[in-house]
Coordinates of C-alpha atoms and ligand atoms in Angstrom, one line a residue:
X1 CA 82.5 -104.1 -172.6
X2 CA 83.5 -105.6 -169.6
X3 CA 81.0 -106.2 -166.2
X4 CA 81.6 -103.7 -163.2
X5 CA 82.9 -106.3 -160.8
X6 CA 80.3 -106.3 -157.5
X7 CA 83.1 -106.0 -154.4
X8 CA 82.3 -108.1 -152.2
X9 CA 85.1 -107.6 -150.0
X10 CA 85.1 -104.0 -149.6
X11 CA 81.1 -104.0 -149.1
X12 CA 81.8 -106.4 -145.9
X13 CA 84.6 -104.5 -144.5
X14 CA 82.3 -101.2 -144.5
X15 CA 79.4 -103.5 -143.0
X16 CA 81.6 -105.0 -140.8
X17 CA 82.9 -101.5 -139.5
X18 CA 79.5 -100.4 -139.2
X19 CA 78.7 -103.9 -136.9
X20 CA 81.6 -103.2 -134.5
X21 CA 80.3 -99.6 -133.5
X22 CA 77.1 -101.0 -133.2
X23 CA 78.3 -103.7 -131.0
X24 CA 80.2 -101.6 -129.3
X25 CA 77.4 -99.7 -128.3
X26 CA 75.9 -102.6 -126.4
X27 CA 78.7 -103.5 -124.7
X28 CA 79.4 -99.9 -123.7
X29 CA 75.8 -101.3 -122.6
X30 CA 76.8 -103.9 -120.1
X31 CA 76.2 -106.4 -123.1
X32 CA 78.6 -108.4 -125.2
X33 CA 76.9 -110.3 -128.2
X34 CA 78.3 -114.2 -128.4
X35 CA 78.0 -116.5 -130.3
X36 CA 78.4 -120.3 -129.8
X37 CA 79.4 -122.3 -132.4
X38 CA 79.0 -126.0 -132.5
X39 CA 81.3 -127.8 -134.9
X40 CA 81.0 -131.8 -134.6
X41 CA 83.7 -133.8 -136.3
X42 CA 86.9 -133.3 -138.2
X43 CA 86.0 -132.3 -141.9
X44 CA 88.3 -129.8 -142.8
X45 CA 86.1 -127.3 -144.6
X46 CA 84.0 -126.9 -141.8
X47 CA 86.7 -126.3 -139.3
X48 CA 88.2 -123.4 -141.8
X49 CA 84.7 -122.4 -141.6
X50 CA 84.2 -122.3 -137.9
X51 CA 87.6 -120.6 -137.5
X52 CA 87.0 -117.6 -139.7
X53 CA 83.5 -117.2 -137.9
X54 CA 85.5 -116.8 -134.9
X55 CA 88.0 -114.7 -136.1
X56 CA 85.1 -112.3 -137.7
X57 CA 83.6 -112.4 -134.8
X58 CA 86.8 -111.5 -132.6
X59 CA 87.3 -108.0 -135.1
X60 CA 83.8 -106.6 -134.4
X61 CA 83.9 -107.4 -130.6
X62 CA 81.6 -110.1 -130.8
X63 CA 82.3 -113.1 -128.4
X64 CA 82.5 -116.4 -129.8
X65 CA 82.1 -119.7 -127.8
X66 CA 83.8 -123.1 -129.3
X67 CA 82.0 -126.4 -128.6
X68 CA 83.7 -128.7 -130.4
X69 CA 82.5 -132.4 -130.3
X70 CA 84.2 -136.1 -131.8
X71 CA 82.0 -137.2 -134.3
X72 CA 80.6 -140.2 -132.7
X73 CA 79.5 -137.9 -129.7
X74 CA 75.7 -139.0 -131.2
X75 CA 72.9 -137.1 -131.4
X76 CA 71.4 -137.3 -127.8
X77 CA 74.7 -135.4 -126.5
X78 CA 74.6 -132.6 -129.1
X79 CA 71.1 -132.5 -128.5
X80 CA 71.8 -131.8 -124.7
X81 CA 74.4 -129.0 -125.7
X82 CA 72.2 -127.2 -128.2
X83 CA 69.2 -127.6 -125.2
X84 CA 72.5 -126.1 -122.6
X85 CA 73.0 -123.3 -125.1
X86 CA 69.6 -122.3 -125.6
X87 CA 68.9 -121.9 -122.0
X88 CA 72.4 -120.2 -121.1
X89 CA 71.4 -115.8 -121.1
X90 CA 75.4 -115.1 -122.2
X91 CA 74.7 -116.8 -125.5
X92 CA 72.9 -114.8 -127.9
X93 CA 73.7 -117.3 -131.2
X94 CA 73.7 -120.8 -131.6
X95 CA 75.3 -122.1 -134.4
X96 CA 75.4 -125.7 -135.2
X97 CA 78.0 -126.1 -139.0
X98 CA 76.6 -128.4 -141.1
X99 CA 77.5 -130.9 -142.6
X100 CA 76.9 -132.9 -139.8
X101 CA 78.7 -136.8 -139.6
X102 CA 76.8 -139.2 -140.9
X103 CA 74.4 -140.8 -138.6
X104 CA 73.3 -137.5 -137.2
X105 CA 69.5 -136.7 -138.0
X106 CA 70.5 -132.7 -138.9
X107 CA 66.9 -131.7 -139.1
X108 CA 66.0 -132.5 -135.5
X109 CA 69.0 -130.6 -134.3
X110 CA 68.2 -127.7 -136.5
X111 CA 64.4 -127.6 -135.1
X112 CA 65.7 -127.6 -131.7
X113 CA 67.9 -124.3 -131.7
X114 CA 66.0 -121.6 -129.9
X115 CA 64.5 -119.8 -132.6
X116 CA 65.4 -116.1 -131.5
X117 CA 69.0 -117.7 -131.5
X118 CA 68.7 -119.4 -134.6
X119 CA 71.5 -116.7 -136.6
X120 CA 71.3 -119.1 -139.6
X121 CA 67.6 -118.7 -140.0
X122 CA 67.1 -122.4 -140.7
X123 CA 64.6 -123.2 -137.7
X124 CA 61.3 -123.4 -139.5
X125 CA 59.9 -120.9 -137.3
X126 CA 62.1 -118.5 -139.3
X127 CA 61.3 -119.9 -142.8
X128 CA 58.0 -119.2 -142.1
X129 CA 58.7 -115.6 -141.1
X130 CA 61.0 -115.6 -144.3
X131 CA 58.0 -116.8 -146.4
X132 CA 55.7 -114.1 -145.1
X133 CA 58.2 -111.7 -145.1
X134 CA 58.1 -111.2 -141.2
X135 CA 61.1 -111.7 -140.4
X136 CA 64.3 -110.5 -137.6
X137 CA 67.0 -112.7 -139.2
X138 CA 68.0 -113.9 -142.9
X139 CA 69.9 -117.0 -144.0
X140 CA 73.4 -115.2 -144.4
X141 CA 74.1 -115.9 -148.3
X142 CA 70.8 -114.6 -149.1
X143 CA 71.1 -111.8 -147.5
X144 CA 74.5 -111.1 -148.1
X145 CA 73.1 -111.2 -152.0
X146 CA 70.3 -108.8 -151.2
X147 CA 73.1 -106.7 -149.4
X148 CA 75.0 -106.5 -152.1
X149 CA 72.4 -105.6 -154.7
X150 CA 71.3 -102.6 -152.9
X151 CA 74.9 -101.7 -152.7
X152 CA 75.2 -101.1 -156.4
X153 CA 71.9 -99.7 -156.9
X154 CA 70.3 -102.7 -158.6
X155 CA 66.5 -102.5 -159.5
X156 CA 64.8 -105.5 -158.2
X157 CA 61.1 -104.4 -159.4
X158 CA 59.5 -105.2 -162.1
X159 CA 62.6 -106.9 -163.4
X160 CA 63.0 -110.8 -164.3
X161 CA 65.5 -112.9 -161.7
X162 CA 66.0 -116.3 -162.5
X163 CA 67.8 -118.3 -159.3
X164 CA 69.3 -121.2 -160.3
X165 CA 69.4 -123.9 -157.4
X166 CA 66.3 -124.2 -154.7
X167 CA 68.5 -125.0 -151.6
X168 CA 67.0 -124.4 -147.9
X169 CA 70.2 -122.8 -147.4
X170 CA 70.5 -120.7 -150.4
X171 CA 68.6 -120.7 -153.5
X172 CA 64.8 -121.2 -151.8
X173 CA 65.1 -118.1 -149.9
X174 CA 67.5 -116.1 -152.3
X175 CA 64.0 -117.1 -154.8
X176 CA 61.8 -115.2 -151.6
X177 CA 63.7 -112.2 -151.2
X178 CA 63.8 -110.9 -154.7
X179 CA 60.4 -111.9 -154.6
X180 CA 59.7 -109.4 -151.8
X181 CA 61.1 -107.0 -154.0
X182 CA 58.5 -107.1 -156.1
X183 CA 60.9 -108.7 -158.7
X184 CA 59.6 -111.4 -161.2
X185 CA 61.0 -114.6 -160.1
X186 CA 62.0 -118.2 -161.8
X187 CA 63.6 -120.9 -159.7
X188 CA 65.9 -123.2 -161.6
X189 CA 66.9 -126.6 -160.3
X190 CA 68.6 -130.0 -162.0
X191 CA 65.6 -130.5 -163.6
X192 CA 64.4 -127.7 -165.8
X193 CA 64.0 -127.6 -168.9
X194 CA 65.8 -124.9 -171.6
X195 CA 68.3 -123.7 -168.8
X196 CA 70.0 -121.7 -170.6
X197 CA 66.9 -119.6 -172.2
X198 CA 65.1 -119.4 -169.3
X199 CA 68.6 -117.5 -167.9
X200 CA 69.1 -115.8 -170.9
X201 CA 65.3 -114.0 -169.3
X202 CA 67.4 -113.1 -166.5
X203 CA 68.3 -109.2 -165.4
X204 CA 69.2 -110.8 -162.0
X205 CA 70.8 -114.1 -162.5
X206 CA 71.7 -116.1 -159.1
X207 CA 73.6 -118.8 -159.2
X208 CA 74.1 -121.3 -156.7
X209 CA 74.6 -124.8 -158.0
X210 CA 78.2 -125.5 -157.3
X211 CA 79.2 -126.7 -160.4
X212 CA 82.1 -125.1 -162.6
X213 CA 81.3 -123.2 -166.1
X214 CA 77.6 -124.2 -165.7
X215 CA 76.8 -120.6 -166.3
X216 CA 78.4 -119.9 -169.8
X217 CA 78.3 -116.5 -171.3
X218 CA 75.3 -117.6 -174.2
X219 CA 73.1 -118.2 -171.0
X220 CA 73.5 -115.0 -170.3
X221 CA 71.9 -111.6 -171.3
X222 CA 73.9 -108.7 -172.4
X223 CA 74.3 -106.0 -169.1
X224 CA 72.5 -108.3 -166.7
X225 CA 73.5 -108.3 -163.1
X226 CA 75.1 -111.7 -162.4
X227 CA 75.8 -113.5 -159.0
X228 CA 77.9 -116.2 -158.7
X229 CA 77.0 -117.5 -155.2
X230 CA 78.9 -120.9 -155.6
X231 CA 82.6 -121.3 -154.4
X232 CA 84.1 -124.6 -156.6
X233 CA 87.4 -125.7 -156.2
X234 CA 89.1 -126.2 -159.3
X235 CA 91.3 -129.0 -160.6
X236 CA 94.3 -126.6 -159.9
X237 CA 93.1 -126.0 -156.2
X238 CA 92.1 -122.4 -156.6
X239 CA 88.4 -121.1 -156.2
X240 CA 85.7 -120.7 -159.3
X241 CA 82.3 -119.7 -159.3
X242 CA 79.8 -121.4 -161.6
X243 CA 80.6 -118.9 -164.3
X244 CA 82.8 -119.7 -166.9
X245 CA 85.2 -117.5 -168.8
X246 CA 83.7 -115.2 -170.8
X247 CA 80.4 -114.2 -168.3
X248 CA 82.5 -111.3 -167.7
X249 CA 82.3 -109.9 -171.0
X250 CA 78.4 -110.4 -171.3
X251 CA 77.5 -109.0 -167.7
X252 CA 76.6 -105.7 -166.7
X253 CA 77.4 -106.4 -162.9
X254 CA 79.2 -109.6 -161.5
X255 CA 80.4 -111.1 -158.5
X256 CA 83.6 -112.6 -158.3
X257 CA 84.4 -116.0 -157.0
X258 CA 87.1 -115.1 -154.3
X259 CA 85.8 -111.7 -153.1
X260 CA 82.2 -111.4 -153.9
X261 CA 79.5 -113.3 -152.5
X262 CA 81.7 -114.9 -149.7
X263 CA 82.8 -112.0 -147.5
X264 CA 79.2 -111.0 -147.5
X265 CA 77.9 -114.2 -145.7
X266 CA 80.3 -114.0 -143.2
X267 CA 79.7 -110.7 -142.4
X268 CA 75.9 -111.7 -142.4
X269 CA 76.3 -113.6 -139.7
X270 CA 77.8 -111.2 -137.4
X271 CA 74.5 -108.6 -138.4
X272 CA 72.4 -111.5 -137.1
X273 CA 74.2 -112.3 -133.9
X274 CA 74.0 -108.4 -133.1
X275 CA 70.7 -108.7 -133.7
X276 CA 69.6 -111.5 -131.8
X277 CA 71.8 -110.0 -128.7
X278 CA 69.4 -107.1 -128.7
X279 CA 66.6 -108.9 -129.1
X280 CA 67.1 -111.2 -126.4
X281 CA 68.3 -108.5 -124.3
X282 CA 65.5 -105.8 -125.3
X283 CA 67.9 -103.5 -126.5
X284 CA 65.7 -102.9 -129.4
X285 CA 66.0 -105.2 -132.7
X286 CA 62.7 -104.6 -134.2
Ligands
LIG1 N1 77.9 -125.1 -143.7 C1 78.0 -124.4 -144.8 N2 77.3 -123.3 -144.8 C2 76.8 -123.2 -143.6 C3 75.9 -122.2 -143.0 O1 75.6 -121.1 -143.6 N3 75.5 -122.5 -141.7 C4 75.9 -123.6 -141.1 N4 75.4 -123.8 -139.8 N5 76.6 -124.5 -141.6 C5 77.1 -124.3 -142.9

């Protein structure tokens, strides 16, 4: 038996349809939802990253603002924009991509963002709300995962999830939100012991480690729902998950790596800029 593939791609391009009525709403309102995103440097991953967040952003009606700085601007210049942003009322999101350059202290920037701007959810005013489960906006893979989940009717409660990887970005609050759900958690990292039995618990596996075939099908129990949140590029040049062959044939449910997990954190980002837009405008969020 093969897994149901989990579509990704489909599940944002209903999400995103339902985003662009909603934004149109507001600006029917008098208010168009922007987003300013701060991209510092040259690397070439983040600047296809920063250009499809515009594009998204540009087919829901969502306006997006460049600031694009050389990466030996230094910190006390981007700290000034990220203070200009914050204080401007036409920005709703601020979005500083990360990696930053070396030399740049990433934590202070990420402290400074306003945190009812803060559309990544990495300010630790909103980790904490994550943590108490208070919160207006998720990190986007997280919550593009959770999204994704309720789309297919998966059972969270009760049931055992193992996460492998405790990133800030990814795998620490992907551990809280199943957690929330009343589901039975394990957080994996490059130090546990038994990996593959404590997956092999799993009827949610998450993994986000970024390393190719480190999920292999023996790790992984028959008809469980697997995500594959990493996106590896392999020695040909094309994009892999951390699953290798074979998962597919074990798994209930499983993302694939183009198409699954991806589309969903974009379109994640776009649900939290609407949402800070009518928070900071009053035009009910909460
Ligand atoms: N770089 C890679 N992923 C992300 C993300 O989700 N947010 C930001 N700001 N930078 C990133």
């Amino acid at each position: 038996m093969s897994a149901v593939i989990i579509d990704g791609k489909a599940t944002a391009k209903r999400l995103r349809k339902e985003i662009k009525s909603e934004v149109a709403e507001l600006r029917a309102g008098g208010i168009t939802p922007t987003l300013a995103v701060v991209i510092v440097g040259d690397d070439p991953a983040s600047r296809v990253y920063v250009t499809n967040k515009e594009k998204d952003c540009e087919k829901c009606g969502i306006a997006s603002l460049e600031f694009a700085l050389d990466a030996d601007a230094g910190q006390s210049k981007l700290e000034t924009l990220v203070g200009e942003l914050n204080a401007r009322d036409d920005v709703h999101g601020v979005l500083v991509q990360l990696p930053l350059p070396k030399g740049y202290d990433e934590r202070r920037i990420l402290d400074l963002i306003d945190p009812r701007k803060d559309v990544d959810a990495f300010h630790p005013l909103n980790v904490g709300r994550i943590v108490r489960g208070d919160y207006a906006f998720l990190p986007c893979t997280p919550a593009g995962v959770m999204a994704l989940i309720d789309e297919y009717g998966i059972e969270v409660e009760g049931r055992e999830c193992v996460v492998v990887g405790r990133s800030n970005i990814v795998g620490k609050p992907m551990s809280l939100l199943l957690l929330h759900r009343n589901g039975t958690v394990t957080t994996c990292h490059s130090r546990t012991k038994n990996l593959a039995e404590v997956c092999r618990r799993a009827d949610i596996l998450v993994s986000a480690v970024g390393k190719i075939g480190v999920i292999t099908p023996d790790m992984v129990k028959p008809g469980a729902c697997v995500i594959d949140v990493a996106i590896n590029t392999a020695p040909d040049g094309s994009l892999v998950g951390d699953c290798a062959d074979g998962v597919s044939e074990v798994a209930g449910f499983i993302t694939p790596v183009p198409g699954g997990v991806g589309p969903m954190t974009r379109v994640m980002l776009l649900r939290n800029t609407l949402t800070a837009a009518r928070l900071l405008c009053g035009a009910g969020g909460e």
